[in-house]
Short mmCIF file of C-alpha atoms and ligand atoms in Angstrom, two decimals:
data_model
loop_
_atom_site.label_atom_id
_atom_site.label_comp_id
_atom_site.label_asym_id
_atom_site.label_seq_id
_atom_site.Cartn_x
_atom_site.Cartn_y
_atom_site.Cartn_z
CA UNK A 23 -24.11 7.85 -5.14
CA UNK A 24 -23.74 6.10 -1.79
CA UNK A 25 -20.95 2.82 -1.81
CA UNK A 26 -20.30 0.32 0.65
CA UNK A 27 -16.43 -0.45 0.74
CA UNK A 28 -15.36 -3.07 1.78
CA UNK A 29 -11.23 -4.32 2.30
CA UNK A 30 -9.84 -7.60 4.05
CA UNK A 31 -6.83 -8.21 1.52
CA UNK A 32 -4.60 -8.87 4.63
CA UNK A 33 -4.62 -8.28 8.35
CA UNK A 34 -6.95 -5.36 8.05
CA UNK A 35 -11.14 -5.81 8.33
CA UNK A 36 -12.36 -2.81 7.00
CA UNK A 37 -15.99 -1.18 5.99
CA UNK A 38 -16.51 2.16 5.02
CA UNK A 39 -19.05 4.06 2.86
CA UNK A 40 -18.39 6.87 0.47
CA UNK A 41 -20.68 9.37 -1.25
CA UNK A 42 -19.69 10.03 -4.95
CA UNK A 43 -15.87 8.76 -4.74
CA UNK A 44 -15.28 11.59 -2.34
CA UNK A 45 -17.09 12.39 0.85
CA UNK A 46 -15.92 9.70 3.78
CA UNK A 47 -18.88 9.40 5.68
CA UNK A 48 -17.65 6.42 7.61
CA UNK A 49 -14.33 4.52 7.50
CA UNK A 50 -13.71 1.63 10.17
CA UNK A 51 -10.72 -0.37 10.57
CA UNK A 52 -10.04 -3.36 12.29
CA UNK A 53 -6.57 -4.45 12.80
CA UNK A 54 -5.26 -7.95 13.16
CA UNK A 55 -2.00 -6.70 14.48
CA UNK A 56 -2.37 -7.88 18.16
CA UNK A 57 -2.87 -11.48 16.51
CA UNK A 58 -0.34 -11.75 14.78
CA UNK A 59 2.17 -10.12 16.56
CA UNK A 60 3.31 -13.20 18.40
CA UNK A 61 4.37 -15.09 14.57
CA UNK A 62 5.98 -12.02 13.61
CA UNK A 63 4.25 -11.74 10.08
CA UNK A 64 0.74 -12.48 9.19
CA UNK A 65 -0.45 -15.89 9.69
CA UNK A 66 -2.88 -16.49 6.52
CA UNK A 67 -5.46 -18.72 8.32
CA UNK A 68 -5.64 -16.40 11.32
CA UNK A 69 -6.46 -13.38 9.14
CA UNK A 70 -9.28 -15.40 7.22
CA UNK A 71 -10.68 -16.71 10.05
CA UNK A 72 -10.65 -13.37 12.16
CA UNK A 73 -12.29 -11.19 8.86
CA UNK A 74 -14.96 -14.00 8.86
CA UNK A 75 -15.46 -13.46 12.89
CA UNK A 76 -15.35 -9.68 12.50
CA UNK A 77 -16.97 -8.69 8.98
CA UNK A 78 -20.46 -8.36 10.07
CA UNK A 79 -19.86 -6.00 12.82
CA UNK A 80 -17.67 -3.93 10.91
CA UNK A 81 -19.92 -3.29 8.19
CA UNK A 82 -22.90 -2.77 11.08
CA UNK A 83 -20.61 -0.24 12.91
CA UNK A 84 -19.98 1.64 9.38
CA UNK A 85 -23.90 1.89 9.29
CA UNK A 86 -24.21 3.06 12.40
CA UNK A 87 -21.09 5.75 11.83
CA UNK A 88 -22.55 7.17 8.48
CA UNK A 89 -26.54 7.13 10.16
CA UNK A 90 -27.57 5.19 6.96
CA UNK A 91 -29.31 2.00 6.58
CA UNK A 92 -29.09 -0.78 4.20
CA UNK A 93 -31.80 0.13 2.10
CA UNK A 94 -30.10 3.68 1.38
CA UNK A 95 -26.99 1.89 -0.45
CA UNK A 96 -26.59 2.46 -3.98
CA UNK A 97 -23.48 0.17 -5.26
CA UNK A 98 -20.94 -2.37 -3.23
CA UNK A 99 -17.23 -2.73 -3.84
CA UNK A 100 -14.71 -4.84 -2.26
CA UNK A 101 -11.51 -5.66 -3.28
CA UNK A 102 -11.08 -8.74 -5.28
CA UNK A 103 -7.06 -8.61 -5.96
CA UNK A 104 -4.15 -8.87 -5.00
CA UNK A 105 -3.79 -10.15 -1.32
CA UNK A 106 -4.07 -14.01 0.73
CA UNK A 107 -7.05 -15.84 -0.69
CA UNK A 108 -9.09 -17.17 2.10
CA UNK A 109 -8.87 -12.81 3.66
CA UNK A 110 -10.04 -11.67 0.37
CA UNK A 111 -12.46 -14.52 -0.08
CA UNK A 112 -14.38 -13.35 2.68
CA UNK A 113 -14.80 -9.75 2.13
CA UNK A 114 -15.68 -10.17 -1.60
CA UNK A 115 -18.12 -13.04 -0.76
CA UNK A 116 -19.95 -10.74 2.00
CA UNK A 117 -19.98 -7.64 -0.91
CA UNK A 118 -21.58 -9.79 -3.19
CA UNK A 119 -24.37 -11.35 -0.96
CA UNK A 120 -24.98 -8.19 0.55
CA UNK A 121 -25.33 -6.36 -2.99
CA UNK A 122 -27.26 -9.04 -4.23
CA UNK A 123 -29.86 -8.94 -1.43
CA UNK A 124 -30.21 -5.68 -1.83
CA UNK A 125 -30.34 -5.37 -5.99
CA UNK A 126 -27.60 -3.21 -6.11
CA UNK A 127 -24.40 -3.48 -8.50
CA UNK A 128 -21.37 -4.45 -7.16
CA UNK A 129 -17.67 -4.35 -8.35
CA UNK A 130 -14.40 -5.81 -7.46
CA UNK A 131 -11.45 -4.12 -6.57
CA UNK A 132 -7.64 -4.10 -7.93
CA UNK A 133 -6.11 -3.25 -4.10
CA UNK A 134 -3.14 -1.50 -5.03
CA UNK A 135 -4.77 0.84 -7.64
CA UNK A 136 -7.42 1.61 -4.73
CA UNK A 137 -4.17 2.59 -2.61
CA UNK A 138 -3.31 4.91 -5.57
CA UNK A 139 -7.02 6.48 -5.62
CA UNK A 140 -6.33 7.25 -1.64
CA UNK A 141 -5.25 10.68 -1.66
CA UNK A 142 -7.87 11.48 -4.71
CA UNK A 143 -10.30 11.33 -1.15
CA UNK A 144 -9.27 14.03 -0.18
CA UNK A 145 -7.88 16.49 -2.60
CA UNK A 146 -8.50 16.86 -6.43
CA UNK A 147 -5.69 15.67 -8.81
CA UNK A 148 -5.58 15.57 -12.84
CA UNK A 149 -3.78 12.86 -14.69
CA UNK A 150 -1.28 12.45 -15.65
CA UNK A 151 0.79 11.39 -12.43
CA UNK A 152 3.16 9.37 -11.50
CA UNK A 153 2.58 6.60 -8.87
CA UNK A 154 4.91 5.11 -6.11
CA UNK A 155 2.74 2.05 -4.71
CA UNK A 156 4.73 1.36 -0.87
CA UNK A 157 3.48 -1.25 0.84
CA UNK A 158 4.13 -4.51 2.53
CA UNK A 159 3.53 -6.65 -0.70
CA UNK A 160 4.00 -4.47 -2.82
CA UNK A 161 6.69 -1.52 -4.65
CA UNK A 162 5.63 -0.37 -7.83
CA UNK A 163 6.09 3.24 -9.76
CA UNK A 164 4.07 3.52 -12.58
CA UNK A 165 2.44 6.32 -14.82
CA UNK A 166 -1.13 6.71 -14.34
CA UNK A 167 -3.30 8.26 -17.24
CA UNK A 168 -7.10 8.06 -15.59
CA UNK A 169 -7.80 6.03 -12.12
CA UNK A 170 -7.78 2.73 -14.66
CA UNK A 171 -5.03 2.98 -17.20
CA UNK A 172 -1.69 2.42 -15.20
CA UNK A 173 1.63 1.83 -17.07
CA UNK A 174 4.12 0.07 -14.41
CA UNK A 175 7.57 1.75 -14.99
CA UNK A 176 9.26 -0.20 -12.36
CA UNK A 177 8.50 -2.87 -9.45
CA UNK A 178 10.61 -4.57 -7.02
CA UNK A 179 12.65 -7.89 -8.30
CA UNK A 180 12.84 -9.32 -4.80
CA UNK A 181 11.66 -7.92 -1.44
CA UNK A 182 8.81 -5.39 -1.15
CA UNK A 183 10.03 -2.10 0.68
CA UNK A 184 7.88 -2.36 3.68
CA UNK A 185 8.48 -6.01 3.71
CA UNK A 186 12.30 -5.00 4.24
CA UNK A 187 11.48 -2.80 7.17
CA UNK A 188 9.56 -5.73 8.38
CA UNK A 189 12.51 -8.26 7.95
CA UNK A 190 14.91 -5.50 9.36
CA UNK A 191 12.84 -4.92 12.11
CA UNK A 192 12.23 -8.84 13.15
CA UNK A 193 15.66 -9.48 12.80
CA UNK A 194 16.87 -6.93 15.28
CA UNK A 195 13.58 -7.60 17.62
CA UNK A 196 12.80 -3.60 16.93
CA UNK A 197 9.01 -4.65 17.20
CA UNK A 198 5.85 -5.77 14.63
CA UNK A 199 5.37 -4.38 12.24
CA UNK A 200 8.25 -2.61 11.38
CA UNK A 201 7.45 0.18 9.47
CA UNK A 202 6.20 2.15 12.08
CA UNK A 203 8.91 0.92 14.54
CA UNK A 204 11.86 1.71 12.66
CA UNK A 205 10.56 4.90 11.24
CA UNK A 206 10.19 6.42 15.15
CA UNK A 207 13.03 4.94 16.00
CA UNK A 208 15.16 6.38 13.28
CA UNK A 209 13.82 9.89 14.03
CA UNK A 210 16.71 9.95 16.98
CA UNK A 211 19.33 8.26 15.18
CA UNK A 212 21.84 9.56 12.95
CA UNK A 213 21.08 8.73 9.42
CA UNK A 214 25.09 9.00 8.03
CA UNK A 215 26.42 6.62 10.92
CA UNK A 216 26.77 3.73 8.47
CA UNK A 217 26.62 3.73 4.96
CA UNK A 218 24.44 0.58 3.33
CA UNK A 219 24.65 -0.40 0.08
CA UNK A 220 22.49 0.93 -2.67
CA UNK A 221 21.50 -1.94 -4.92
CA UNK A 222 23.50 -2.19 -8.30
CA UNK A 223 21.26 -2.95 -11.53
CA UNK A 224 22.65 -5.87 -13.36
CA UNK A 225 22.45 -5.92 -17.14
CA UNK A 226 18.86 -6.56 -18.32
CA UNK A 227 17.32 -5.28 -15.69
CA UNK A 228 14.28 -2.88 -15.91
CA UNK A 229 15.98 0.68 -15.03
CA UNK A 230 13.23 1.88 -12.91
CA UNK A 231 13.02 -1.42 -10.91
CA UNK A 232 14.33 -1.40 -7.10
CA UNK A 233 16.11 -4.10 -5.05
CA UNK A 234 16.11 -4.68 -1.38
CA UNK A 235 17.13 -7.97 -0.61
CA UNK A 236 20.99 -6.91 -0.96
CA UNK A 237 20.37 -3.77 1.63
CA UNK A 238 18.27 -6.35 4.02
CA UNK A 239 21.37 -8.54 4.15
CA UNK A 240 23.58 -6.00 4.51
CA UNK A 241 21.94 -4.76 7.64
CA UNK A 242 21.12 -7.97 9.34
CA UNK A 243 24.96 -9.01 8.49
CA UNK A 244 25.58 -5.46 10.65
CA UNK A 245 24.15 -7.03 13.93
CA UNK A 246 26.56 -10.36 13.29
CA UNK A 247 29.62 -7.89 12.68
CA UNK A 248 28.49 -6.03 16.44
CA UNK A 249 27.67 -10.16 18.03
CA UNK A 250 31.22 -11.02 16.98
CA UNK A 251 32.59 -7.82 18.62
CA UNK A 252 31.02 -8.08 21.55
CA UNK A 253 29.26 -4.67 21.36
CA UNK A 254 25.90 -3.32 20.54
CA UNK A 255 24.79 -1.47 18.07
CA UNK A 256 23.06 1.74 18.00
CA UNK A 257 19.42 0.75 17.49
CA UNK A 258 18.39 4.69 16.50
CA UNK A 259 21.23 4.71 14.35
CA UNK A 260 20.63 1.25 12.53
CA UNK A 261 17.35 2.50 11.87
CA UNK A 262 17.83 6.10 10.31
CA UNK A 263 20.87 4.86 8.35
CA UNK A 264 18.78 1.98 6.71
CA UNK A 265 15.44 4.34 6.60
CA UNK A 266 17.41 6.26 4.18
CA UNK A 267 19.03 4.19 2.05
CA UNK A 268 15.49 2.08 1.83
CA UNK A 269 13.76 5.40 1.10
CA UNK A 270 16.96 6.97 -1.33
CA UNK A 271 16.19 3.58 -3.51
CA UNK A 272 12.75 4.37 -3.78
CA UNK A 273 13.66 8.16 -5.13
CA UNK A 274 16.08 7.55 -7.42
CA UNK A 275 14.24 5.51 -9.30
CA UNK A 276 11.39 8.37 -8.71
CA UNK A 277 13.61 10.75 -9.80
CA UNK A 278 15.11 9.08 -12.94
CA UNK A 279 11.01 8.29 -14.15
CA UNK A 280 10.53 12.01 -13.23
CA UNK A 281 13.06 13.51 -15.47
CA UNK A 282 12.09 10.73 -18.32
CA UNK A 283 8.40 11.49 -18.79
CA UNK A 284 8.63 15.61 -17.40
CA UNK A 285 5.84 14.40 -15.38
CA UNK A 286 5.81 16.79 -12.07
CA UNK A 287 2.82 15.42 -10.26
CA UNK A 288 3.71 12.91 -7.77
CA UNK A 289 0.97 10.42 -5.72
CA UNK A 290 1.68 7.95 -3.26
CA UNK A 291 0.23 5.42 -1.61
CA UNK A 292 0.61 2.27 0.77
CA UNK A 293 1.51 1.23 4.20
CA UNK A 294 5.45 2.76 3.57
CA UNK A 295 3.81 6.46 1.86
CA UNK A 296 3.57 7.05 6.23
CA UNK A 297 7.10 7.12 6.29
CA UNK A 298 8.05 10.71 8.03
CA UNK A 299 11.61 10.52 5.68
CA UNK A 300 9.93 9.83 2.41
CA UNK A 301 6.97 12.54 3.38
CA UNK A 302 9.70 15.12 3.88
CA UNK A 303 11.54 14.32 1.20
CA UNK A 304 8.99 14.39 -1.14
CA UNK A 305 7.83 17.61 0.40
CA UNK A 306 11.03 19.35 0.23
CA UNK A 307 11.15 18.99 -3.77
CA UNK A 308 9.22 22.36 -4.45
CA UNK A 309 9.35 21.81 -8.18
CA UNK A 310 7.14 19.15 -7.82
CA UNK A 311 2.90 18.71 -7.20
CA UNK A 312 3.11 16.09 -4.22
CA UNK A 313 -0.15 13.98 -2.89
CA UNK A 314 0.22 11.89 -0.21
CA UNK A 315 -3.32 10.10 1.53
CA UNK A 316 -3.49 11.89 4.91
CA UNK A 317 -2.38 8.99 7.67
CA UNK A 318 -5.25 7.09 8.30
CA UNK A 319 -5.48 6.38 4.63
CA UNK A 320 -1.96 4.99 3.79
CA UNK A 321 -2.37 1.57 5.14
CA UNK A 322 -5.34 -0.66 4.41
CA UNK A 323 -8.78 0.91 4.21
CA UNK A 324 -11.94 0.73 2.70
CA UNK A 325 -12.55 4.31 1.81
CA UNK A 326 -10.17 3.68 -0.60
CA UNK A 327 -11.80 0.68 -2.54
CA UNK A 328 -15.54 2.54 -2.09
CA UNK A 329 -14.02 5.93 -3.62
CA UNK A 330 -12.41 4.49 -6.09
CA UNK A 331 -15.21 1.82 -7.48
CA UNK A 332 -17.60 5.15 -7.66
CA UNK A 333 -15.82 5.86 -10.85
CA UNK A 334 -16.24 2.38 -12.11
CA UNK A 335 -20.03 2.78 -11.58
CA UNK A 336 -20.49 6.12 -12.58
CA UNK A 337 -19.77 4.30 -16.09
CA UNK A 338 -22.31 1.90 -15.71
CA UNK A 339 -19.16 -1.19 -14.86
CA UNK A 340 -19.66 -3.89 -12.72
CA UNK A 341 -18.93 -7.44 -11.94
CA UNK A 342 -20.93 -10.40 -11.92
CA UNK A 343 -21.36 -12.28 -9.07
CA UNK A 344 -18.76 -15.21 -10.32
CA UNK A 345 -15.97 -12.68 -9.98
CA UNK A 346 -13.26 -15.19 -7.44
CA UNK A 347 -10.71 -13.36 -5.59
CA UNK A 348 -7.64 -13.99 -6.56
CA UNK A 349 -3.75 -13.49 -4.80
CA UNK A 350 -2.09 -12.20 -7.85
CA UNK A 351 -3.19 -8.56 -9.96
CA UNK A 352 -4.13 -9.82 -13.43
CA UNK A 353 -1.75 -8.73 -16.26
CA UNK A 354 -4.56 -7.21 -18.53
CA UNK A 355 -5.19 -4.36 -15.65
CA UNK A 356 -1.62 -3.42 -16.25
CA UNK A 357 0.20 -2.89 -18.76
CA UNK A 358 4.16 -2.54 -18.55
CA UNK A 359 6.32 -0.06 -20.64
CA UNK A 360 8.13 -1.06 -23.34
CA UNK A 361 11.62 -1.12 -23.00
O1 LIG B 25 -0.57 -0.92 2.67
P1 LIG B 25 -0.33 -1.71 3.91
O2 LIG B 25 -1.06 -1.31 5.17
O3 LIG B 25 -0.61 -3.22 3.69
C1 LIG B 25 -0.26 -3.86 2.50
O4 LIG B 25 -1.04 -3.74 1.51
O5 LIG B 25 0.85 -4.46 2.51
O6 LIG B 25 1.26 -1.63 4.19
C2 LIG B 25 1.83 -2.26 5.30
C3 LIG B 25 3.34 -2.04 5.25
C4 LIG B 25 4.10 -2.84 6.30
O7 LIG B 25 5.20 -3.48 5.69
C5 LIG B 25 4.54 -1.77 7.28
O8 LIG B 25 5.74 -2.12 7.97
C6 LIG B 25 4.75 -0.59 6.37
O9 LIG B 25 3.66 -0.66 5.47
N1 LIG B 25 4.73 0.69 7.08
C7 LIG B 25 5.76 1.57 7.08
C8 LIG B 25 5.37 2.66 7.91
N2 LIG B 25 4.11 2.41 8.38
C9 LIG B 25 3.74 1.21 7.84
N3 LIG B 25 6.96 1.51 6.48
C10 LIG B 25 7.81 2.54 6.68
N4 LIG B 25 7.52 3.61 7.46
C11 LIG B 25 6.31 3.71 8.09
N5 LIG B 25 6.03 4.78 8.86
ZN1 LIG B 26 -2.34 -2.34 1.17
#
């Protein structure tokens, strides 16, 4: 089964088509980076109106890529939720015209569970596994029983974790966006040379859930304490010190769900699953089964949303063509443990 993919949740236009939920046989990405690098953060209308500039093309160049035409399609996807609006507006509105035309089904797509699918492109992996989502929107661990039936264990109550590098990085003018950024520049830095808070849970709190508004704070409060002195801090040395304590946050809550369920198989996914410190981490842990998507398929993709809907269609599911987009992920895709 052949499906067109197709991803423009945020700041990246993406087409790609997939045989059988598996075989990549073309994945192009467009980013919006170089537009909105000048605002710092992505500028909602910008993105919308650049996907609907660039979406044709796209999809023609992942034609041209995979040496297929049209007419040799068998199924559309494009991901429907969550994301901004008027970007995902545009990319599920050219999936559905262009599945229409053709008579095809076509599917929406939950974006972060497509993120979770990524590394299923390119390795095999039985359920079940745990999950850590990373990305700029988004933190969330959950259990994951088929590529459908996700229990969240734990999500963020304030800041995503790559929004923190992000805020970190803006703050200190490291660079956009600052995942990346911080990440190489922490590689030379000493990760002990200051010690940031980890966040506390208060009472009530979900156990598994992570905080990073306390650790952004404490950072950007780091470069006041330097202003006030009259010196200047180590920008190597900012960065590995808060790349691990944002990281450690994310892994003791991993660790705590992993000793909980005795569930040894670990996936990840998302923009922040590049991180070299959280890869090696991970990697280290020899007890565990680790999957993370090679590179090119942590941050946004299609390949992801195209290999993941095969399964959808392989059991005869699929939207209708009044499926709207929406910002938020519906609560009846997920359901959250118990507590
Ligand atoms: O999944 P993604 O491409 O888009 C969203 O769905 O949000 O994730 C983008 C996020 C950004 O916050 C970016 O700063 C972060 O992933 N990121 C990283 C790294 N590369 C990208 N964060 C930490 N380390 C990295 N190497
Ligand atoms: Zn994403």
């Amino acid at each position: 089964m052949l499906v067109l993919g197709i991803e423009t949740s945020c700041d990246e236009c993406a087409a790609a088509i997939v045989q059988d939920g598996r075989t990549i046989l073309s994945s192009i990405v467009a980013t919006q980076i170089p537009l909105h690098e000048r605002y710092q953060g992505v500028v909602p209308e910008v993105a919308s109106r650049a996907h609907t500039e660039w979406i044709m093309g796209i999809v023609k160049r992942a034609f041209q890529e995979a040496g297929l035409q049209p007419s040799e399609i068998d199924a559309v996807a494009a991901t429907a939720q969550p994301g901004l609006i008027g970007s995902l507006a545009v990319g599920l509105s050219f999936a559905k015209a262009f599945a229409w035309a053709r008579g095809v089904p076509f599917k929406g797509i939950n974006h972060m569970l497509a993120h979770l699918y990524a590394p299923r492109l390119a390795a095999d992996i039985a359920y079940p596994f745990l999950g850590l989502l990373v990305s700029g929107g988004h933190t969330i661990l959950c259990r994951a029983d088929d590529f459908d039936d996700i229990t969240v264990l734990g999500t963020t109550i304030d800041d995503a974790a790559g929004e923190a590098f992000d805020k970190v990085a803006r703050h200190y003018g490291f660079g956009y966006p600052g995942g990346l950024v911080i990440d190489q520049l922490a590689e030379r830095g000493d990760p002990d040379a200051y010690r940031f808070p980890m966040p506390f849970l208060h009472k009530g709190e979900h156990r598994y859930d992570v905080s990073y508004s306390g650790l952004k704070t404490a950072v950007i409060h780091h470069l006041e304490d330097y202003a006030r002195a009259g010196t200047q801090p180590s920008p190597e040395n900012i960065c590995a010190s808060f790349r691990k304590t944002a990281v450690d946050i994310l892994l003791s809550r991993l660790w705590k769900a992993i000793r909980d369920t005795g569930i040894t198989r670990i996936v990840a996914g998302g923009g922040v699953a590049a991180n070299s410190y959280l890869r090696r981490q991970l990697m280290a842990r020899k007890d565990l089964q680790v999957f993370f998507p090679p590179l090119a398929l942590c941050g946004d993709n299609a390949a992801m949303v195209a290999g993941l809907a095969y399964h959808y269609f392989r059991r005869g599911d699929r939207d209708g063509w009044d499926l709207a987009p929406s910002s938020r992920v519906p609560d009846f895709k997920w359901r959250r443990e118990q507590h």
